[in-house]
Coordinates of C-alpha atoms and ligand atoms in Angstrom, one line a residue:
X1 CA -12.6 -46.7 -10.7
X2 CA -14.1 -45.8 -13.8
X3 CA -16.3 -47.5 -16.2
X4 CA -15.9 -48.1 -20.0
X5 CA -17.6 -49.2 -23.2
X6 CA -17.4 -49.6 -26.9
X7 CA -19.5 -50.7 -29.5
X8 CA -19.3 -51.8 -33.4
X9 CA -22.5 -51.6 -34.9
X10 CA -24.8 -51.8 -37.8
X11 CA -26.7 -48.7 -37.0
X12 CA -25.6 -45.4 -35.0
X13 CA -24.4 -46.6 -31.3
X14 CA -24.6 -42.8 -29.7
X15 CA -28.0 -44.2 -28.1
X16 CA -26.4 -47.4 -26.4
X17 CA -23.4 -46.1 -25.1
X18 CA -24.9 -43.3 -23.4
X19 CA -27.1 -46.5 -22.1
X20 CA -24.3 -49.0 -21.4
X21 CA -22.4 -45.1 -19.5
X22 CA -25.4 -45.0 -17.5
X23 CA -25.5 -48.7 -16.3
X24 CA -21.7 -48.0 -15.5
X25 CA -22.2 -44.9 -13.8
X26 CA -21.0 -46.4 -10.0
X27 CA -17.7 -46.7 -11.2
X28 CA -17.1 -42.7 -12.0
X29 CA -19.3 -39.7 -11.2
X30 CA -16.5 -37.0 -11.9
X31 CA -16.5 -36.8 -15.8
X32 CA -18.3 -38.6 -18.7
X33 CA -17.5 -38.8 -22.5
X34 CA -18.5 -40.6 -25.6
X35 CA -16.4 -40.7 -29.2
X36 CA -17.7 -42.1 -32.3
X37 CA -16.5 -42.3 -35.9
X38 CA -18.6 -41.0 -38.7
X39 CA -17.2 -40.9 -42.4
X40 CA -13.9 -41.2 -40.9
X41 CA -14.6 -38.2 -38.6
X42 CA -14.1 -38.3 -34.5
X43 CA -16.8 -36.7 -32.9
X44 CA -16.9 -36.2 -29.3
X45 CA -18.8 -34.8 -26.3
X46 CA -17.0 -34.8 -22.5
X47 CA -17.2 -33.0 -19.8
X48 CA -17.2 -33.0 -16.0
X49 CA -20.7 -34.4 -14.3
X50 CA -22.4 -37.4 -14.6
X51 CA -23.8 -39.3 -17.9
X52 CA -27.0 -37.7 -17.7
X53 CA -25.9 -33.7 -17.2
X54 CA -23.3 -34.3 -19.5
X55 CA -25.3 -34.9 -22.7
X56 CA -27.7 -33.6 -24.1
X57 CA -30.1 -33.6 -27.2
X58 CA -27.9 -31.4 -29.7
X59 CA -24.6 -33.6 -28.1
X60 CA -26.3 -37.3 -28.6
X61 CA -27.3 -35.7 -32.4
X62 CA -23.8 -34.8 -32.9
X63 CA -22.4 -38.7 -31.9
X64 CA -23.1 -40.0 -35.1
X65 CA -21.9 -42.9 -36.3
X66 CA -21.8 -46.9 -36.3
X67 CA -18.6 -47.2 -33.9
X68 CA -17.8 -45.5 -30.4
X69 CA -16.5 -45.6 -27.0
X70 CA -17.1 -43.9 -23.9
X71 CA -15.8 -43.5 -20.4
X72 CA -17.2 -42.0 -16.9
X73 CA -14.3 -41.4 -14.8
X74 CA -13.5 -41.6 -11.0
X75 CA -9.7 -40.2 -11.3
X76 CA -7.0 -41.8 -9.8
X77 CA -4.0 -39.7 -11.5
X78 CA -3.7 -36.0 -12.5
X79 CA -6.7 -33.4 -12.2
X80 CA -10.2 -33.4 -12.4
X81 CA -10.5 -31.0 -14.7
X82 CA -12.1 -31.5 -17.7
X83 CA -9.6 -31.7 -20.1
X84 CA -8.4 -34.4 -18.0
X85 CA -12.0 -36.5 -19.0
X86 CA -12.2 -39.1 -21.5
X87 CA -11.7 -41.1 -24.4
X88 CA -8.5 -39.3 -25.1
X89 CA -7.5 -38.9 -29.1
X90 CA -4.3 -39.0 -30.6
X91 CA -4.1 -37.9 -34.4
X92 CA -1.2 -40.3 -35.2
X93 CA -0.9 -43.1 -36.9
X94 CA -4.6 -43.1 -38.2
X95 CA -6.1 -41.5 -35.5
X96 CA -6.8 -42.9 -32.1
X97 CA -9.3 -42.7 -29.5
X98 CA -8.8 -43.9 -25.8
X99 CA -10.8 -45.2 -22.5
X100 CA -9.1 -46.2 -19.7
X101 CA -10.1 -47.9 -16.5
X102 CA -7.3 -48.6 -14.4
X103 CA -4.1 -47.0 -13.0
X104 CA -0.6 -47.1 -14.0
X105 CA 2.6 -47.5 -11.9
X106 CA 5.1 -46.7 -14.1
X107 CA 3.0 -43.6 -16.0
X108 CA 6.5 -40.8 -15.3
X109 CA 9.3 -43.2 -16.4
X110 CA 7.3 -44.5 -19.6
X111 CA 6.0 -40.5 -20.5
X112 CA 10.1 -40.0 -20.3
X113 CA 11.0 -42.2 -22.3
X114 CA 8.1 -41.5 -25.0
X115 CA 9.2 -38.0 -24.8
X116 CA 13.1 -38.7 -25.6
X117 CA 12.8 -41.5 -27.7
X118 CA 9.9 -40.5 -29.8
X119 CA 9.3 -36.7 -29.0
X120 CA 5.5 -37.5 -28.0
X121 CA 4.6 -34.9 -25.8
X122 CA 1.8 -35.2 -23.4
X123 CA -0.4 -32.1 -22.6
X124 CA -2.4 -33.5 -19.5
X125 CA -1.2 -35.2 -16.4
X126 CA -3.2 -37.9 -17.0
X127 CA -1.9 -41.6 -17.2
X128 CA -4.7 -42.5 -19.6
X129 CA -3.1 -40.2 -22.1
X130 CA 0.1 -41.4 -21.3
X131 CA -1.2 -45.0 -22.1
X132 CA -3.1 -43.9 -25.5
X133 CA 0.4 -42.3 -26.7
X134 CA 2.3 -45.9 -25.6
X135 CA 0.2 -47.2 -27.7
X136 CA -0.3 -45.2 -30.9
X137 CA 3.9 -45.2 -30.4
X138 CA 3.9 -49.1 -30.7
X139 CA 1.1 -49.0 -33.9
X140 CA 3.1 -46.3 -35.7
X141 CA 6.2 -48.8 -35.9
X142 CA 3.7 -50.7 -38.8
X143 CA 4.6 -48.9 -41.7
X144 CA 2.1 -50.4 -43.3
X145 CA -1.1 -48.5 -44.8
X146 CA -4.0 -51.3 -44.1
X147 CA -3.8 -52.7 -40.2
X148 CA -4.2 -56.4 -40.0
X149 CA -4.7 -58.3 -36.8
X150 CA -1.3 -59.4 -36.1
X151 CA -0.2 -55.7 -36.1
X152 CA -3.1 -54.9 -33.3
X153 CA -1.9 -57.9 -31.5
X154 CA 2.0 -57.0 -31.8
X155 CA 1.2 -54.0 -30.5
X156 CA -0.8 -54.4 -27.2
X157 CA 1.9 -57.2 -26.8
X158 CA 4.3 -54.1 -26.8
X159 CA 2.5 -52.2 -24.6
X160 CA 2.3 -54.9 -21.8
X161 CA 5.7 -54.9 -22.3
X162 CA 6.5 -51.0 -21.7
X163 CA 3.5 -50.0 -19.0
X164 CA 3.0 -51.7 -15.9
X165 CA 0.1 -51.4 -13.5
X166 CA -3.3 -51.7 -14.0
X167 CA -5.5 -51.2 -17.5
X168 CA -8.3 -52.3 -18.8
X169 CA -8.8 -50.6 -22.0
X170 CA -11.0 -49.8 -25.4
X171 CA -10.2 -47.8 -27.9
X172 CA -10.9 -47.1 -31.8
X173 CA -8.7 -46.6 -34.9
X174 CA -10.2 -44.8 -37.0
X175 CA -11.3 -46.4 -40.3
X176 CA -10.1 -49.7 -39.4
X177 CA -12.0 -51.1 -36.0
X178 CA -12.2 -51.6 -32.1
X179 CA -9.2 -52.8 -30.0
X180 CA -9.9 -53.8 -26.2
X181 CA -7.2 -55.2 -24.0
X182 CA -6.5 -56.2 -20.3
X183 CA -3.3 -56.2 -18.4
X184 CA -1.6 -58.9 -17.9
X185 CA -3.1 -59.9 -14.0
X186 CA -6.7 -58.9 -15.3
X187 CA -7.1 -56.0 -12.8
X188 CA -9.8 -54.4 -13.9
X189 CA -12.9 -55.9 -15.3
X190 CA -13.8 -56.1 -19.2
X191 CA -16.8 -58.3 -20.8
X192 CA -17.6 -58.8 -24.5
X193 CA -20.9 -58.8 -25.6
X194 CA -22.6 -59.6 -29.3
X195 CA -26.0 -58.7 -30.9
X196 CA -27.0 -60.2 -34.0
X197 CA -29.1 -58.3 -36.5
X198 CA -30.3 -58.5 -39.7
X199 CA -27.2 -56.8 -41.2
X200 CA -25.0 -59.1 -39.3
X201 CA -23.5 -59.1 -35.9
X202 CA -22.7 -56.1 -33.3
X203 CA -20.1 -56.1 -30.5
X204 CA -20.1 -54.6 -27.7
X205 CA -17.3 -54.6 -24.5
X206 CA -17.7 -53.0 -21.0
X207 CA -16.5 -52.8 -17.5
X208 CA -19.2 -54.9 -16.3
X209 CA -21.7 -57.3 -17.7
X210 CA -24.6 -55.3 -16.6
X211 CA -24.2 -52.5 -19.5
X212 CA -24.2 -55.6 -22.2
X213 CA -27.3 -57.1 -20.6
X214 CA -29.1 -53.5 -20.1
X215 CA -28.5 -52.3 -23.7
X216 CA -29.6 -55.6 -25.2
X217 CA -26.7 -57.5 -25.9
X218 CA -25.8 -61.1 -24.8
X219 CA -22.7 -61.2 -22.7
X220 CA -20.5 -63.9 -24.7
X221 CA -17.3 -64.0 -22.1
X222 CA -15.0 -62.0 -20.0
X223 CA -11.9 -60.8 -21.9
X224 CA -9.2 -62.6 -20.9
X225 CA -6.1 -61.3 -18.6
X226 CA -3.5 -59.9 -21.3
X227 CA -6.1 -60.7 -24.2
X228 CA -6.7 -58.3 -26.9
X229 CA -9.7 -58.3 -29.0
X230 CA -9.5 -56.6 -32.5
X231 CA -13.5 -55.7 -34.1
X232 CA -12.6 -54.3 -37.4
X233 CA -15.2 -51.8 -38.7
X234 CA -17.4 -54.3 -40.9
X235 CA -17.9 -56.8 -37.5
X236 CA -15.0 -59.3 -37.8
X237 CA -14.0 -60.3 -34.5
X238 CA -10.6 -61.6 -33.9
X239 CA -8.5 -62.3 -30.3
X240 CA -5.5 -63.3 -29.3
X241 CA -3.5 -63.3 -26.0
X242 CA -1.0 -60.6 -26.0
X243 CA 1.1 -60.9 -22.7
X244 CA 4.1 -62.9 -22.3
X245 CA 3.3 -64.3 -19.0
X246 CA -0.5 -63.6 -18.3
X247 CA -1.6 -64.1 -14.4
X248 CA -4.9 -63.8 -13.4
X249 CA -5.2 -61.8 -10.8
X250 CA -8.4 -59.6 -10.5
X251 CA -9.1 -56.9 -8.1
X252 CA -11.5 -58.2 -4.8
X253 CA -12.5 -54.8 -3.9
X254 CA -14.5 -55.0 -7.5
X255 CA -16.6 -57.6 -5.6
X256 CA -16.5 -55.9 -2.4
X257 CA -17.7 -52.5 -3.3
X258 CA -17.1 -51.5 -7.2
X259 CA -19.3 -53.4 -9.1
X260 CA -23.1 -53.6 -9.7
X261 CA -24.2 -56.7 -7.5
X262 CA -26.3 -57.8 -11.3
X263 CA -23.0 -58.2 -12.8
X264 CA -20.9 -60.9 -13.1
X265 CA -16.9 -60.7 -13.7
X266 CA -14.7 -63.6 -14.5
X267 CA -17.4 -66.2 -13.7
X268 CA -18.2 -65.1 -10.2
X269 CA -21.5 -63.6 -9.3
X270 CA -20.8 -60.0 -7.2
X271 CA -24.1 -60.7 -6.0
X272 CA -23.0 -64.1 -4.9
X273 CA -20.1 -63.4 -3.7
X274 CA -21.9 -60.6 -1.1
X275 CA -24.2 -63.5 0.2
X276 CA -21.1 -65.3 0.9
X277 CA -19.1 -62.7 2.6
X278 CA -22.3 -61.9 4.3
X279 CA -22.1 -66.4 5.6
X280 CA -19.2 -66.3 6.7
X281 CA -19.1 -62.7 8.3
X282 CA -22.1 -64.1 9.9
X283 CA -20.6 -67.0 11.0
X284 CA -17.4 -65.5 13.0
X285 CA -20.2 -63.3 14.7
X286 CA -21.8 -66.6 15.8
X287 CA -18.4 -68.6 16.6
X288 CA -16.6 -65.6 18.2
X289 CA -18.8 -62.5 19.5
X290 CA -21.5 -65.2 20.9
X291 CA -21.8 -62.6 23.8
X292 CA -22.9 -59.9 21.7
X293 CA -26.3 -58.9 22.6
X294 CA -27.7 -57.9 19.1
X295 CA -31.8 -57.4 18.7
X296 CA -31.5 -56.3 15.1
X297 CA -28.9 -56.2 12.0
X298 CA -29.1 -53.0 9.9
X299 CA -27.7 -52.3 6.6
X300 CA -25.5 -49.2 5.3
X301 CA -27.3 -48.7 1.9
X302 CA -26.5 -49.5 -0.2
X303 CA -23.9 -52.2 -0.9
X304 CA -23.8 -53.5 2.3
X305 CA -28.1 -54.5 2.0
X306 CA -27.0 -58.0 0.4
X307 CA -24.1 -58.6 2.5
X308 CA -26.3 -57.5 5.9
X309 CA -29.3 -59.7 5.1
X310 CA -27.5 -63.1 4.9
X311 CA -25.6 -62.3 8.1
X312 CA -29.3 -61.5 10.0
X313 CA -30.2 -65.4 8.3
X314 CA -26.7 -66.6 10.0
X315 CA -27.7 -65.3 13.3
X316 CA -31.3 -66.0 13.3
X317 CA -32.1 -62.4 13.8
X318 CA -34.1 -59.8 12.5
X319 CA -32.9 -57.8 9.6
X320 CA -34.3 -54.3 9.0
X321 CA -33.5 -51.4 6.7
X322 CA -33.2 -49.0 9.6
X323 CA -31.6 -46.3 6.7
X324 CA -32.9 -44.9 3.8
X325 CA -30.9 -44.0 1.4
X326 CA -31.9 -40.4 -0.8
X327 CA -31.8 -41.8 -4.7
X328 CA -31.1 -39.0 -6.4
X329 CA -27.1 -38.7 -4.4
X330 CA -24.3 -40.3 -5.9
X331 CA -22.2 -42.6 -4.0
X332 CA -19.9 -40.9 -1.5
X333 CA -16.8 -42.9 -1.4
X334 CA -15.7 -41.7 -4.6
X335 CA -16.3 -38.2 -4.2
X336 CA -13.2 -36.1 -4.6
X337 CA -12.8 -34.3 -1.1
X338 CA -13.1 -35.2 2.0
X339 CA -15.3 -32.3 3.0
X340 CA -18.2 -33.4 0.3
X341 CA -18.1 -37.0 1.2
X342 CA -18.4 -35.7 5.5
X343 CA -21.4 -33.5 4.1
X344 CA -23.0 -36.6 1.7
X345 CA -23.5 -39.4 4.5
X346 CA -26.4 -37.0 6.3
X347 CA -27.7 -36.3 3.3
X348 CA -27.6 -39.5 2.0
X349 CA -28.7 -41.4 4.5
X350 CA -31.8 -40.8 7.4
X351 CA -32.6 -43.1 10.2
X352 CA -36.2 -44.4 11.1
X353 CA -36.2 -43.7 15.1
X354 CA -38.3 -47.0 15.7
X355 CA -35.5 -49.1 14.5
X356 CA -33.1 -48.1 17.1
X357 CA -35.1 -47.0 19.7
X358 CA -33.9 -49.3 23.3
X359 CA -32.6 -51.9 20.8
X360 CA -28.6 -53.0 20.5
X361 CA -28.1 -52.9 16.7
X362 CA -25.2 -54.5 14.6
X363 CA -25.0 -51.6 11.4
X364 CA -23.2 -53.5 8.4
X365 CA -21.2 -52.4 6.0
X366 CA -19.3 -53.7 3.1
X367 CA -16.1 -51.8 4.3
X368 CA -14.3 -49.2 6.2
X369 CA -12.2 -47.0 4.4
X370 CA -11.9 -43.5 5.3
X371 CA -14.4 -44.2 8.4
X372 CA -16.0 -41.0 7.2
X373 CA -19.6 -43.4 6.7
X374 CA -18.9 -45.7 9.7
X375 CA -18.4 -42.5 12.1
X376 CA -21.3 -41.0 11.4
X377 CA -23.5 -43.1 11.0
X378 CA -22.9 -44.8 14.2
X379 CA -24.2 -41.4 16.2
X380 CA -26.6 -41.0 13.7
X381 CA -27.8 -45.0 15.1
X382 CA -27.4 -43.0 18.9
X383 CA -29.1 -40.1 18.0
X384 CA -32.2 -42.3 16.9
X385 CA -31.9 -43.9 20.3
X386 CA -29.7 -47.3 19.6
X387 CA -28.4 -48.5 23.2
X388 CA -25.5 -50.5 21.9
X389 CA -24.5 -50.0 18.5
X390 CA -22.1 -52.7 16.6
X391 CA -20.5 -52.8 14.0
X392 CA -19.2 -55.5 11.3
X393 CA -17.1 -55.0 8.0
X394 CA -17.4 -57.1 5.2
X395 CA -14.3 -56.6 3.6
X396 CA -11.0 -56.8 6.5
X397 CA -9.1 -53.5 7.8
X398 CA -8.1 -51.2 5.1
X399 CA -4.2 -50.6 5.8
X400 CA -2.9 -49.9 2.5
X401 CA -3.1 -47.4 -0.2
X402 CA -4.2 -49.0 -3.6
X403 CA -2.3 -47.8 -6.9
X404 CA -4.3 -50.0 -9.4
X405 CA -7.3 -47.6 -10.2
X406 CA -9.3 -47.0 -6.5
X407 CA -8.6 -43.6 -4.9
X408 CA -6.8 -44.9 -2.1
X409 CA -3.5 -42.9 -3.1
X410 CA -2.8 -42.0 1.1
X411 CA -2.1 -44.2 3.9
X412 CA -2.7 -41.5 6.7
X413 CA -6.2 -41.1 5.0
X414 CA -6.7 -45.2 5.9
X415 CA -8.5 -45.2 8.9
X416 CA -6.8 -48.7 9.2
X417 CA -3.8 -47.6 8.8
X418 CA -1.3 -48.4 11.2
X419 CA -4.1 -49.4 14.1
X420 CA -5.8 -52.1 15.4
X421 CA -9.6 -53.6 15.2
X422 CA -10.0 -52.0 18.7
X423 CA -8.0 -48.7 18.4
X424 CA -10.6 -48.3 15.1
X425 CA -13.4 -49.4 16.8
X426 CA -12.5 -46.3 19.5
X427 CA -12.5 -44.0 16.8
X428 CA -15.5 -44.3 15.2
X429 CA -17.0 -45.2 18.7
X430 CA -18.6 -48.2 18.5
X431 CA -19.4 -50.9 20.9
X432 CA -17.7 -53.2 18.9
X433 CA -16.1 -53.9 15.6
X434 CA -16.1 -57.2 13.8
X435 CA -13.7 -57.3 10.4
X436 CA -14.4 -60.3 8.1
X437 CA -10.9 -62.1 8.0
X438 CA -9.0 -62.1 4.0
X439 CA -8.9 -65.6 3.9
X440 CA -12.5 -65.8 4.2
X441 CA -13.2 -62.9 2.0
X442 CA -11.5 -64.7 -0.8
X443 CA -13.1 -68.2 0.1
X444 CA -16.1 -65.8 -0.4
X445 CA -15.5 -64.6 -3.8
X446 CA -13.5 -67.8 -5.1
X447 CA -16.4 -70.3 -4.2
X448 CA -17.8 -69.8 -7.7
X449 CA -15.0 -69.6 -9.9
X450 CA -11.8 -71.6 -8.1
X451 CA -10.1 -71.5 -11.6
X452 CA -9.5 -67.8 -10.3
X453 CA -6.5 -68.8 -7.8
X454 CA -5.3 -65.4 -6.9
X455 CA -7.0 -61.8 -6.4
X456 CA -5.2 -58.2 -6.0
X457 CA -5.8 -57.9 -2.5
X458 CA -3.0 -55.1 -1.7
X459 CA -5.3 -52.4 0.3
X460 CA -5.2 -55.4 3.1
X461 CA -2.2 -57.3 2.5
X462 CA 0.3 -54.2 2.0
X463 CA 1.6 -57.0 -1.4
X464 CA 1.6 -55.5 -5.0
X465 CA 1.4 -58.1 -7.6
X466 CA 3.4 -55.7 -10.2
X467 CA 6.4 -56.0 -8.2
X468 CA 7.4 -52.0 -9.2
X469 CA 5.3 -50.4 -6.1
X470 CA 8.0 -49.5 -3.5
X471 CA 7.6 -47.1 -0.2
X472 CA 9.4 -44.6 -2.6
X473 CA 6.5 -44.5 -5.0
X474 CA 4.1 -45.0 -2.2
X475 CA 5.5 -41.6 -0.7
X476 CA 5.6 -40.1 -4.2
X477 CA 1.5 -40.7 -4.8
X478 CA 1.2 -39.7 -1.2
X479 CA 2.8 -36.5 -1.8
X480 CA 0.7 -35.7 -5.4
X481 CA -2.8 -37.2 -4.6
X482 CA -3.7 -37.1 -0.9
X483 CA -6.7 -34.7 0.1
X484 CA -5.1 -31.1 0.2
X485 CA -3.0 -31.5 -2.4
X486 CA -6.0 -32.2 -4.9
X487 CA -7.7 -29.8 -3.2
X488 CA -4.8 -27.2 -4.2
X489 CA -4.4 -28.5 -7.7
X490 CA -8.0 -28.0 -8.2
X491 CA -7.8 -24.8 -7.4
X492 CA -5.8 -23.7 -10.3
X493 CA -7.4 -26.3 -12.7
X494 CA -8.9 -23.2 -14.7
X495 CA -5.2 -22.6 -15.9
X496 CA -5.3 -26.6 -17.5
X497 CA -5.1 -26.0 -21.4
X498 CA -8.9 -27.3 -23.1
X499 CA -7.5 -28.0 -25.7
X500 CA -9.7 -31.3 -26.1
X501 CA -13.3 -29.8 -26.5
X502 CA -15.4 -27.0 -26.9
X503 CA -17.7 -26.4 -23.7
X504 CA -20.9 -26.9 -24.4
Ligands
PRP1 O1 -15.1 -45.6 5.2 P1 -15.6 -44.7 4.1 O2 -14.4 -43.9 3.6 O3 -16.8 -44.0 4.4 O4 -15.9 -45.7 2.9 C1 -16.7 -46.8 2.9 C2 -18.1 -46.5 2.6 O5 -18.2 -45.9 1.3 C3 -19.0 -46.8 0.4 O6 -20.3 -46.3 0.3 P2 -20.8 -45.3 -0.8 O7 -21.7 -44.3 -0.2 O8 -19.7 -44.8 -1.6 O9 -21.7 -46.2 -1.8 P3 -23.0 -47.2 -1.6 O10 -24.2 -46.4 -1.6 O11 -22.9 -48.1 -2.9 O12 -22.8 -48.1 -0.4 C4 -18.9 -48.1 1.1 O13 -20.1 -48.9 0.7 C5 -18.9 -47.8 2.5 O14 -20.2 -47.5 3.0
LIG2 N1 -10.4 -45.0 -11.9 C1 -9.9 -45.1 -13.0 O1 -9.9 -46.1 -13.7 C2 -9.1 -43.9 -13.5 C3 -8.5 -43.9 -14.9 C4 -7.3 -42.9 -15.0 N2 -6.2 -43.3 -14.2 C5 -7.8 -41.5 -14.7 O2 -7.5 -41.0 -13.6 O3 -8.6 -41.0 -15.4
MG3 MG1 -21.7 -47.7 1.4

C-alpha cells in the first residue's frame, strides 16, 4: 500500500506534507517523495527510506511553493529502486506530476498501446508511471491553452476507460491546479480536507483522514468512487463523477490491517470496525471452541491490541499485553524480503515471561499472511513458558494473491494457500487456530456504513471485481514479483537509469 497527499495552499505547503507523509507513513516504508510548484517550477526531493531520513533541512528549503504532493511507497509493481519512488513527472502537456496508491491490472497492454499509438515511452517499470503517461496522453488531446474543468473531468473519464485495476490518485498540472481521482470500485482510500484562512480557503486530500486531521485541516468527505476533484491554483474547488458505471467497492483489508485505527474511510470507523471484528471473533470463540481452556488473551502489537481487547470482554477473560513492541521498527509485513521480515518479528517484538508462565494463552492477531509473525511468535509464547498456546485471526484464511495494491503478488507465499484451518494450525504449531468467518468480517466493517454494500475481498474469496484477473495473469505476477525474483531484480537495481533526481 502506499500513502498519498496534496495540498493547495495560501502559504508554502513543504511543511504539511512532509506532516500529512508522516501520519501516512504505515502504508509505505520503502521510498518517500514530495513535489511542489514554485513560479511555475517543479521541485522535488525522493528517495528510498522513510519520510523522516528522506528529508532534510536543505531538501524541505528547496520545496518551495504554495502547491504539492507527495507519496511514501510500499511497491507492488517494478523495482524498489529509487528511481522507481514517487510523484512521477511528465513534461507534456504543461507539465505533470504523479502519486499513486494502488495497482494496475492492465499496466503492459495499456504501456503498448501508449507506446504505438502515441510513441510515449516509459523509462521505469513502474505502473504509476504508466498511469501518469495515460493520463497526460488523454489531457494532451485538449488543444486548448487554458484547462477548464470539463477538460480535467473528460480526461480522468478517459482514463477509467483505458486502465483497469486499482488507483487512487493526486497529481498537479503545473500552472493550472490539483486533480485527485478514484477508480471506479473505490479501491483505495482518498479524503478531502479544507482549511480556511485569512487569504481564503486551502485543500488538502490524503489516503486517510488521519493526515487532514494531524496537519490541521477539517476532513470535509471521502472522494467518491470514480470522482475527480479539480483545485485550480487560486482555491476553486470543482467535482464531478468521472466513471461510466461507478461501484463502490473498497478494499476490507484497509480495515483489517492498512489503515491507522484514528482514521475513518468511506464513513466507517477502522477503529470501530476492529472492536467489531474483535465481537464477533469473540463470539465464535464462545459459541464454538467453548472447550478451550484459555486463562489469558494476548495481543500481536500492534494492530491486533484493538481487535484482542474486545474479544477478552466477549469471553470474560483477562486481557494482557504479554508483547512489547520496539517503537522505533517499522512494520514488518511490508518489508520487501522475506529474510528481513523473519529477522524483524524478534526484534520487534519481546515477551514478559510472567504472562505466559503455566497459563494457556489465546495470541491474537489481525491476520495471517505469510505466517512469518504467527510462527514465531507462537515459540516465542513457549519459550516464555505458555502451556497451551492458541491462536485466533481476525481477518479469515489468506488463499489468494491480491493485485489491487497489497504485496501479495504469490500464492505459494500464502500460508493459506491451498490448506486448511488445521493443516495451518500444524504449521505454525499451535494448539489451535480460530479464523474469523468473511461474512462476519464484513458484518464487522459494514455495521457503520451499510450504504457500502460490497468490499474487495479477493485475498479470501479467490473473486476479482475488475473481471481482467485471470490464472494467466496470476502466473504472470507470480513469475515477476514473488520473493527471489525481487530479490534478483534488486540486485541489479544499480543499473536502473536515475534519471529522476539528483542523490542527495
Ligand atoms: O503472517 P504475516 O506474513 O506475518 O503477516 C501478518 C502480520 O503482519 C502484520 O503486522 P506488522 O508487523 O506488519 O504491523 P503491525 O505492527 O501494525 O501489526 C499483521 O498485523 C500481522 O501481525
Ligand atoms: N502500494 C501501492 O500503492 C504501490 C503503488 C505502485 N503500484 C508502486 O508500486 O509504486
Ligand atoms: Mg501485526
Amino acid at each position: 500500500m502506499c500513502g498519498i497527499v496534496g495540498i493547495v495552499g495560501k502559504q508554502p505547503v513543504n511543511q504539511a506534507l512532509y506532516d500529512g507523509l508522516t501520519m501516512l507513513q504505515h502504508r509505505g516504508q520503502d521510498a518517500a517523495g514530495i513535489m511542489t510548484v514554485e513560479n511555475n517550477t517543479l521541485r522535488l526531493r525522493k528517495a528510498n527510506g522513510l519520510v523522516r531520513d528522506v528529508f532534510h533541512t536543505r531538501h524541505m528549503h528547496r520545496l518551495a511553493g504554495q502547491i504539492g504532493i507527495g507519496h511514501v511507497r510500499y511497491p507492488t509493481a517494478g523495482s524498489s529502486s529509487s528511481a522507481e519512488a514517487q510523484p512521477f513527472y511528465v513534461n507534456s502537456p504543461f507539465g505533470i506530476a504523479m502519486a499513486h496508491n494502488g495497482n494496475l491490472t492492465n499496466a503492459e497492454e495499456v504501456q503498448n498501446t501508449l507506446y504505438r499509438n502515441a510513441r510515449r515511452h516509459i523509462n521505469t517499470t513502474s505502473d504509476s508511471e504508466i498511469l501518469l503517461n495515460v493520463f497526460a496522453n488523454e489531457l494532451d488531446k485538449h488543444p486548448e491553452m487554458q484547462l477548464t474543468d470539463d477538460h480535467i473531468f473528460n480526461t480522468v473519464t478517459q482514463v477509467h476507460r483505458l486502465v483497469k485495476g486499482a488507483y487512487a490518485v493526486v497529481a498537479m498540472v503545473i500552472g493550472h491546479g490539483l486533480v485527485a481521482f478514484r477508480d471506479p470500485w473505490g479501491i483505495r482510500p482518498l479524503a478531502l480536507g479544507k482549511r480556511e484562512t485569512e487569504d481564503g480557503p486551502e485543500y488538502m486530500v490524503a489516503s486517510e483522514s488521519v493526515a487532514i486531521d494531524g496537519t490541521g485541516f477539517t476532513f470535509v468527505r471521502d472522494v467518491e468512487p470514480g470522482e475527480a476533484i479539480y483545485i485550480t491554483n487560486d482555491g476553486q474547488l470543482y467535482s464531478r463523477q468521472c466513471a461510466d458505471q461507478p461501484q463502490h467497492c473498497p478494499c476490507i483489508f484497509e480495515y483489517v490491517y492498512f489503515a491507522r485505527p484514528d482514521s475513518s474511510i468511506d464513513d466507517i470507523s477502522v477503529y470501530a470496525s476492529r472492536v467489531n471484528m474483535g465481537k464477533k471473533l469473540g463470539e465464535k470463540i464462545r459459541r464454538d471452541y467453548a472447550d478451550l481452556d484459555i486463562d489469558v488473551v494476548i495481543p500481536i502489537p500492534e494492530t491486533s491490541c484493538d481487535i484482542a481487547l474486545e474479544i477478552a470482554n466477549v469471553l470474560d477473560l483477562p486481557y494482557r499485553q504479554g508483547f512489547v513492541k520496539n517503537r522505533y521498527i517499522g512494520r514488518t509485513f511490508i518489508m520487501p524480503g522475506q529474510t528481513q521480515r523473519r529477522k524483524s518479528v524478534r526484534r520487534k517484538l519481546n515477551a514478559i515471561s510472567a504472562e505466559f508462565k503455566g497459563k494457556n494463552v489465546l495470541l491474537v492477531d489481525d491476520s495471517i499472511v505469510r505466517g512469518t509473525t504467527s510462527e514465531q511468535i507462537i515459540e516465542m509464547a513457549r519459550d516464555a513458558g505458555a502451556k497451551k498456546v492458541y491462536f485466533a485471526s481476525a481477518a479469515p484464511e489468506i488463499r489468494f494473491p491480491n493485485v489491487y495494491g497489497i504485496d501479495m503478488p504469490s500464492a505459494n507465499e500464502l500460508i493459506g494457500h491451498g490448506r486448511e484451518a488445521n493443516e495451518i494450525c500444524d504449521l505454525i504449531k499451535a494448539d489451535g487456530l480460530i479464523y474469523q468467518d468473511l461474512e462476519d468480517l464484513i458484518a464487522a466493517v459494514q455495521e457503520q456504513n451499510p450504504n457500502v454494500q460490497q468490499f474487495e475481498t479477493s485475498v479470501f474469496s479467490g473473486q476479482y471485481i475488475t473481471g481482467d484477473v485471470n490464472q494467466e495473469y496470476l502466473d504472470r505476477l507470480d513469475a515477476a514479483r514473488n520473493d527471489t525474483a525481487k530479490a534478483e531484480r534488486d540486485q541489479h537495481e544499480d543499473a536502473n537509469l536515475e534519471v529522476h533526481n539528483d542523490n542527495d
